[in-house]
Coordinates of C-alpha atoms and ligand atoms in Angstrom, one line a residue:
M180 CA -163.9 -157.1 155.2
A181 CA -161.7 -157.2 158.2
N182 CA -163.2 -155.8 161.4
D183 CA -162.0 -155.5 165.0
T184 CA -163.0 -159.1 165.8
D185 CA -160.9 -160.3 162.9
I186 CA -158.0 -158.2 164.0
A187 CA -158.3 -159.5 167.6
S188 CA -158.4 -163.1 166.5
L189 CA -155.4 -162.6 164.1
E190 CA -153.5 -161.0 167.0
K191 CA -154.3 -164.0 169.2
A192 CA -153.2 -166.4 166.6
L193 CA -150.0 -164.5 165.9
L194 CA -149.0 -164.1 169.5
S195 CA -149.5 -167.8 170.1
E196 CA -147.3 -168.7 167.1
I197 CA -144.6 -166.3 168.3
D198 CA -144.8 -167.8 171.7
S199 CA -144.3 -171.3 170.4
A200 CA -141.4 -170.3 168.0
S201 CA -138.6 -172.6 169.1
D202 CA -135.5 -170.9 167.7
L203 CA -134.2 -167.6 166.2
D204 CA -134.7 -168.8 162.6
A205 CA -138.4 -169.5 163.3
I206 CA -138.7 -166.0 164.8
E207 CA -137.2 -164.4 161.7
R208 CA -139.5 -166.4 159.4
L209 CA -142.5 -165.2 161.5
R210 CA -141.3 -161.6 161.3
I211 CA -141.2 -161.8 157.6
S212 CA -144.6 -163.5 157.3
T213 CA -146.3 -160.9 159.5
L214 CA -144.5 -157.6 159.2
G215 CA -142.7 -158.2 155.9
K216 CA -143.9 -156.4 152.7
K217 CA -146.4 -159.2 152.0
G218 CA -146.9 -160.2 155.6
R219 CA -150.3 -160.7 157.2
V220 CA -150.2 -157.4 159.2
S221 CA -148.9 -155.4 156.2
E222 CA -151.7 -156.8 154.0
L223 CA -154.3 -155.5 156.5
M224 CA -152.7 -152.1 156.2
A225 CA -152.9 -152.2 152.4
R226 CA -156.6 -152.7 152.7
L227 CA -157.0 -149.3 154.3
G228 CA -157.4 -147.5 151.0
T229 CA -160.4 -149.7 150.0
L230 CA -162.4 -148.7 153.1
P231 CA -165.0 -145.9 153.2
S232 CA -163.4 -142.8 154.7
E233 CA -165.4 -142.9 158.0
Q234 CA -164.0 -146.3 158.9
R235 CA -160.4 -145.6 157.9
K236 CA -159.2 -143.9 161.0
A237 CA -160.4 -146.5 163.5
F238 CA -159.3 -149.4 161.3
G239 CA -155.9 -147.8 160.8
Q240 CA -155.4 -147.4 164.5
S241 CA -156.4 -151.0 165.3
V242 CA -153.9 -152.3 162.7
N243 CA -151.2 -150.0 164.0
Q244 CA -151.8 -151.3 167.5
L245 CA -151.7 -154.9 166.3
K246 CA -148.4 -154.1 164.5
E247 CA -146.9 -152.7 167.7
R248 CA -148.0 -155.6 169.8
V249 CA -146.7 -158.2 167.3
T250 CA -143.4 -156.3 167.0
E251 CA -143.0 -156.2 170.8
A252 CA -143.9 -159.9 171.1
L253 CA -141.4 -160.8 168.4
E254 CA -138.6 -158.8 170.1
A255 CA -139.4 -160.3 173.5
R256 CA -139.4 -163.8 172.2
K257 CA -136.2 -163.2 170.2
S258 CA -134.3 -161.9 173.2
Q259 CA -135.6 -164.8 175.3
L260 CA -134.4 -167.3 172.6
S261 CA -131.0 -165.6 172.4
R262 CA -130.5 -165.8 176.1
D263 CA -131.5 -169.5 176.1
A264 CA -129.1 -170.2 173.2
M265 CA -126.3 -168.5 175.1
S266 CA -127.0 -170.4 178.3
A267 CA -127.0 -173.6 176.3
R268 CA -123.6 -172.8 174.7
V269 CA -122.1 -171.8 178.0
A270 CA -123.3 -175.1 179.5
S271 CA -121.9 -177.2 176.6
E272 CA -118.6 -175.4 175.9
W273 CA -116.1 -175.7 178.6
A274 CA -112.3 -175.7 178.7
D275 CA -110.4 -178.9 179.7
V276 CA -107.6 -177.2 181.5
T277 CA -105.8 -180.6 181.9
L278 CA -105.0 -180.8 178.1
P279 CA -101.3 -180.5 177.2
V280 CA -100.2 -177.3 175.3
R281 CA -100.5 -177.7 171.6
L282 CA -97.3 -176.9 169.6
G283 CA -97.8 -174.0 167.3
P284 CA -96.8 -173.6 163.6
L285 CA -93.3 -172.3 164.6
Q286 CA -92.6 -175.7 166.1
D287 CA -94.2 -177.7 163.3
G288 CA -92.8 -175.9 160.2
R289 CA -89.4 -176.7 158.8
I290 CA -86.9 -174.8 156.6
H291 CA -85.8 -176.9 153.7
P292 CA -82.0 -177.8 153.9
I293 CA -81.5 -176.0 150.6
S294 CA -82.9 -172.8 151.9
Q295 CA -80.8 -173.2 155.1
V296 CA -77.6 -173.8 153.1
W297 CA -78.5 -170.9 150.8
D298 CA -78.6 -168.6 153.9
E299 CA -75.4 -170.1 155.3
I300 CA -73.6 -169.3 152.0
V301 CA -74.9 -165.8 151.9
E302 CA -73.8 -165.3 155.5
I303 CA -70.2 -166.6 154.8
F304 CA -69.6 -164.7 151.6
G305 CA -71.4 -161.6 153.0
D306 CA -68.8 -161.6 155.8
M307 CA -66.1 -161.6 153.1
G308 CA -67.6 -158.5 151.4
F309 CA -69.6 -160.2 148.6
S310 CA -73.1 -159.0 147.8
V311 CA -75.9 -161.2 146.4
A312 CA -76.9 -160.8 142.7
E313 CA -79.8 -162.4 140.9
G314 CA -81.0 -163.1 137.4
P315 CA -84.0 -164.6 135.7
D316 CA -84.5 -168.4 135.4
I317 CA -85.6 -167.8 131.8
E318 CA -82.5 -166.5 130.0
S319 CA -81.4 -165.7 126.5
D320 CA -79.1 -167.9 124.5
D321 CA -76.8 -165.0 124.2
L322 CA -76.3 -164.5 127.9
N323 CA -76.4 -168.2 128.9
F324 CA -73.9 -169.2 126.2
T325 CA -72.6 -166.7 123.7
K326 CA -71.3 -163.9 125.9
L327 CA -69.7 -166.6 128.1
N328 CA -67.4 -167.4 125.2
I329 CA -69.5 -170.5 124.2
P330 CA -70.2 -169.7 120.5
P331 CA -73.1 -171.5 118.7
E332 CA -71.3 -174.6 117.6
H333 CA -69.1 -175.0 120.7
P334 CA -69.2 -178.6 122.0
A335 CA -69.7 -177.3 125.6
R336 CA -73.3 -176.5 124.6
Q337 CA -74.0 -180.2 124.2
D338 CA -73.0 -181.0 127.8
H339 CA -75.6 -178.7 129.1
D340 CA -78.7 -180.6 127.8
T341 CA -80.7 -177.4 127.6
F342 CA -84.5 -176.8 127.9
Y343 CA -85.2 -174.5 124.9
F344 CA -88.3 -172.5 124.2
K345 CA -89.7 -172.2 120.7
P346 CA -87.5 -169.9 118.6
K347 CA -88.8 -166.3 118.1
A348 CA -89.5 -164.7 114.7
D349 CA -86.0 -163.3 114.6
G350 CA -84.6 -166.8 115.2
S351 CA -83.3 -166.1 118.7
R352 CA -84.3 -168.6 121.4
L353 CA -85.0 -168.3 125.1
L354 CA -84.1 -171.1 127.4
L355 CA -84.1 -172.2 131.1
R356 CA -80.7 -171.2 132.3
T357 CA -78.3 -174.1 132.5
H358 CA -76.0 -172.4 135.1
T359 CA -75.9 -169.3 137.2
S360 CA -73.0 -168.0 135.0
P361 CA -75.2 -165.6 132.9
V362 CA -75.6 -163.5 136.0
Q363 CA -71.8 -162.8 135.7
I364 CA -72.6 -161.2 132.3
R365 CA -75.6 -159.3 133.6
T366 CA -73.6 -157.9 136.4
M367 CA -70.6 -156.9 134.3
L368 CA -72.9 -155.2 131.8
S369 CA -74.7 -153.2 134.5
Q370 CA -72.1 -152.4 137.1
K371 CA -68.7 -150.9 137.1
P372 CA -65.8 -152.8 138.7
P373 CA -64.8 -153.5 141.5
I374 CA -67.4 -156.3 141.4
R375 CA -67.7 -158.9 144.2
I376 CA -70.9 -161.0 143.9
I377 CA -72.3 -164.4 144.6
V378 CA -75.4 -165.7 142.8
P379 CA -77.4 -168.4 144.5
G380 CA -80.1 -169.7 142.2
R381 CA -82.0 -172.4 140.3
V382 CA -80.7 -173.9 137.2
Y383 CA -82.1 -176.5 134.7
R384 CA -80.8 -179.3 132.6
I385 CA -82.5 -182.3 130.9
D386 CA -81.1 -184.9 133.2
S387 CA -82.6 -187.2 135.8
D388 CA -81.1 -190.0 138.0
A389 CA -80.0 -190.5 141.6
T390 CA -77.5 -187.7 141.4
H391 CA -79.2 -185.4 138.8
T392 CA -82.6 -183.7 138.8
P393 CA -83.9 -181.5 136.0
M394 CA -83.9 -178.5 138.4
F395 CA -81.0 -178.0 140.8
H396 CA -79.2 -175.2 142.5
Q397 CA -75.8 -173.5 142.0
V398 CA -73.9 -170.6 143.6
E399 CA -71.9 -168.5 141.2
G400 CA -69.1 -166.2 142.4
L401 CA -67.5 -163.4 140.6
V402 CA -64.8 -160.9 141.5
I403 CA -63.6 -158.3 139.0
D404 CA -61.2 -155.5 139.7
E405 CA -57.7 -154.5 138.6
H406 CA -55.5 -156.8 140.6
T407 CA -57.4 -159.9 141.9
H408 CA -55.4 -163.1 141.1
L409 CA -55.5 -166.8 141.4
G410 CA -54.1 -166.7 144.9
H411 CA -57.2 -164.7 146.0
L412 CA -59.4 -167.3 144.4
K413 CA -57.8 -170.2 146.3
W414 CA -57.8 -168.4 149.6
C415 CA -61.4 -167.4 149.2
L416 CA -62.6 -170.9 148.4
E417 CA -60.6 -172.4 151.2
E418 CA -61.9 -169.9 153.7
F419 CA -65.4 -170.6 152.5
C420 CA -65.1 -174.4 152.8
K421 CA -63.7 -174.1 156.4
A422 CA -66.5 -171.8 157.4
F423 CA -69.2 -173.8 155.6
F424 CA -68.1 -177.3 156.9
E425 CA -67.4 -175.7 160.3
V426 CA -63.9 -177.3 160.6
P427 CA -60.6 -175.5 161.5
D428 CA -58.7 -177.1 158.7
L429 CA -59.4 -178.9 155.5
K430 CA -57.5 -180.0 152.4
M431 CA -58.5 -179.0 149.0
R432 CA -57.2 -180.1 145.6
F433 CA -57.2 -177.7 142.6
R434 CA -57.2 -179.7 139.3
A435 CA -56.5 -178.2 136.0
S436 CA -59.7 -178.3 133.9
H437 CA -61.4 -176.5 131.0
F438 CA -64.3 -174.1 130.9
P439 CA -64.8 -171.7 127.9
F440 CA -65.4 -168.7 130.3
T441 CA -62.2 -169.1 132.4
E442 CA -58.5 -169.3 131.7
P443 CA -56.9 -171.0 133.5
S444 CA -59.7 -173.2 134.7
M445 CA -59.7 -175.5 137.7
E446 CA -62.0 -178.0 139.3
V447 CA -61.9 -178.2 143.1
D448 CA -62.1 -181.3 145.2
L449 CA -62.5 -181.6 148.9
D450 CA -60.6 -184.1 151.1
A451 CA -63.7 -185.6 152.7
S452 CA -61.9 -186.9 155.7
A453 CA -62.5 -183.5 157.3
I454 CA -66.2 -184.2 157.1
G455 CA -66.1 -187.8 158.2
K456 CA -65.5 -189.6 154.9
P457 CA -61.8 -190.5 155.0
G458 CA -60.0 -191.4 151.8
Q459 CA -62.4 -189.6 149.4
W460 CA -61.9 -186.6 147.2
L461 CA -65.2 -185.0 146.4
E462 CA -65.6 -182.6 143.5
I463 CA -67.6 -179.5 144.6
L464 CA -67.0 -176.7 142.1
G465 CA -65.6 -175.3 138.9
S466 CA -63.6 -172.1 138.9
G467 CA -60.9 -170.1 137.2
M468 CA -59.7 -166.6 136.1
V469 CA -62.4 -164.9 134.0
H470 CA -61.5 -165.3 130.3
P471 CA -60.5 -162.0 128.6
N472 CA -63.1 -162.7 125.9
V473 CA -65.8 -162.7 128.6
I474 CA -64.6 -159.4 130.0
R475 CA -64.4 -157.9 126.5
N476 CA -68.0 -159.2 125.7
C477 CA -69.2 -157.1 128.6
G478 CA -67.7 -153.9 127.3
L479 CA -64.8 -153.9 129.8
D480 CA -61.1 -153.7 128.9
P481 CA -59.3 -157.1 129.7
E482 CA -56.0 -155.2 129.7
K483 CA -57.2 -153.3 132.7
Y484 CA -59.7 -155.6 134.5
Q485 CA -59.3 -159.2 135.7
G486 CA -60.7 -161.5 138.3
F487 CA -62.0 -164.9 139.2
A488 CA -65.2 -166.8 139.0
F489 CA -66.5 -170.1 140.4
G490 CA -69.7 -172.2 140.2
M491 CA -70.6 -174.5 142.9
G492 CA -73.3 -177.2 143.3
L493 CA -75.5 -176.0 146.2
D494 CA -77.4 -179.2 146.5
R495 CA -74.2 -181.3 146.5
I496 CA -72.6 -179.4 149.3
T497 CA -75.9 -179.5 151.2
M498 CA -76.0 -183.3 150.9
L499 CA -72.3 -183.5 152.0
K500 CA -72.8 -181.3 155.0
Y501 CA -76.0 -182.7 156.3
G502 CA -75.6 -186.4 155.2
I503 CA -78.5 -186.5 152.8
P504 CA -78.2 -189.6 150.7
D505 CA -80.4 -189.1 147.6
L506 CA -80.7 -185.9 145.6
R507 CA -84.2 -186.6 144.4
D508 CA -85.6 -186.7 147.9
M509 CA -84.8 -183.1 148.2
F510 CA -87.5 -182.2 145.7
S511 CA -90.1 -184.8 146.4
A512 CA -92.1 -182.6 148.9
D513 CA -92.3 -185.4 151.5
L514 CA -93.2 -183.9 154.8
R515 CA -91.6 -186.8 156.7
W516 CA -88.3 -186.1 154.9
L517 CA -88.6 -182.4 155.7
K518 CA -89.3 -183.1 159.3
H519 CA -86.2 -185.2 159.5
F520 CA -83.7 -183.1 157.5
G521 CA -85.3 -179.6 157.9
F522 CA -84.4 -176.8 160.2
L523 CA -86.5 -174.8 162.8
P524 CA -87.5 -171.4 161.4
L525 CA -85.6 -169.6 164.2
D526 CA -82.3 -171.5 163.5
V527 CA -81.2 -168.6 161.4
P528 CA -77.5 -169.3 160.4
T529 CA -75.1 -166.6 161.6
L530 CA -71.3 -166.8 161.8
A531 CA -71.4 -165.3 165.3
G532 CA -73.9 -167.9 166.6
G533 CA -72.2 -170.8 164.8
L534 CA -73.7 -171.7 161.5
S535 CA -75.5 -174.9 162.3
S536 CA -75.1 -175.3 166.0
Ligands
DAH78 N1 -71.0 -172.8 134.9 C1 -70.3 -174.0 135.2 C2 -71.3 -175.1 135.2 O1 -72.4 -175.0 135.1 C3 -69.6 -174.0 136.5 C4 -68.6 -173.0 136.6 C5 -67.3 -173.3 136.3 C6 -68.8 -171.6 136.9 C7 -66.2 -172.4 136.3 C8 -67.8 -170.7 136.9 C9 -66.5 -171.1 136.6 O2 -68.0 -169.4 137.2 O3 -65.5 -170.2 136.7 O4 -71.1 -176.2 135.3

């Protein structure tokens, strides 16, 4: 049975262990093994109940005093060790004030040329009074083709090399939109004319070589009201190209073409001498007056409403403007490429500040 001598020698042993504890973890281990639930001091306390009542008071007091002294010793050693640890840190950690300033993430990060050009286009058309519309990448066959006057067996569907999803129970199929044109339909179905929108966005076709990637970007344009005509379309596209390529003048060629959703239809080429490539005509977009069938498919009266539409390859004009040679590099996530062709985050394109300067 423990007596005062036992308690005294336990105290001596404990205090010496505490004294020689070399770090804060050791102190914590000691605290648990002495004062914790099953610790050596707590175990003495538990014996109290087994003692004859006349011994209990004195034994209890002794154990309590032991507990107090051990607690004090633990605290004292702990604060000593914390001070030592702090002094050691202060001595080892010091600032080398001669080091050069490290560039922060703002200097390191780059905006992808596609994102930059996307913003440039929104800025230019925004200035002309267009607003930005969006639609989903996963589209219905009806909006991507049928309502755009491309019925099920129309040969134009073949040109689009579409990624289809499995047909649903009712036979209808979803697909990855092959162009931004379905947003024309979505807008005409949900808004009353006058309509004046551009639609920058991702589109998808089964195609892959130096000038084609399965995912690419287009910007659609749509103007619908009661009097917009072909002259407005030409002016609008010429103004856009001058602003975008940042040149005072530029020649464009409008070639008769065919799209099911426009009549008449035109493809538009750019005289590339204005952008440093003399003697070349470069095709940049398709356009035309919105086909009466398309206007009718959206529940509008083609006798009353008319307007123009265009669809432009965003990646293509990005490559032309910024001299990017291979389309595939745009989507290869190569940081060296991005460092070279990318833009600083604070180079936000504005007409007032000069788009790219
Ligand atoms: N949707 C066409 C394409 O993917 C481009 C296009 C041509 C859009 C003429 C138009 C347009 O809005 O009027 O290739």
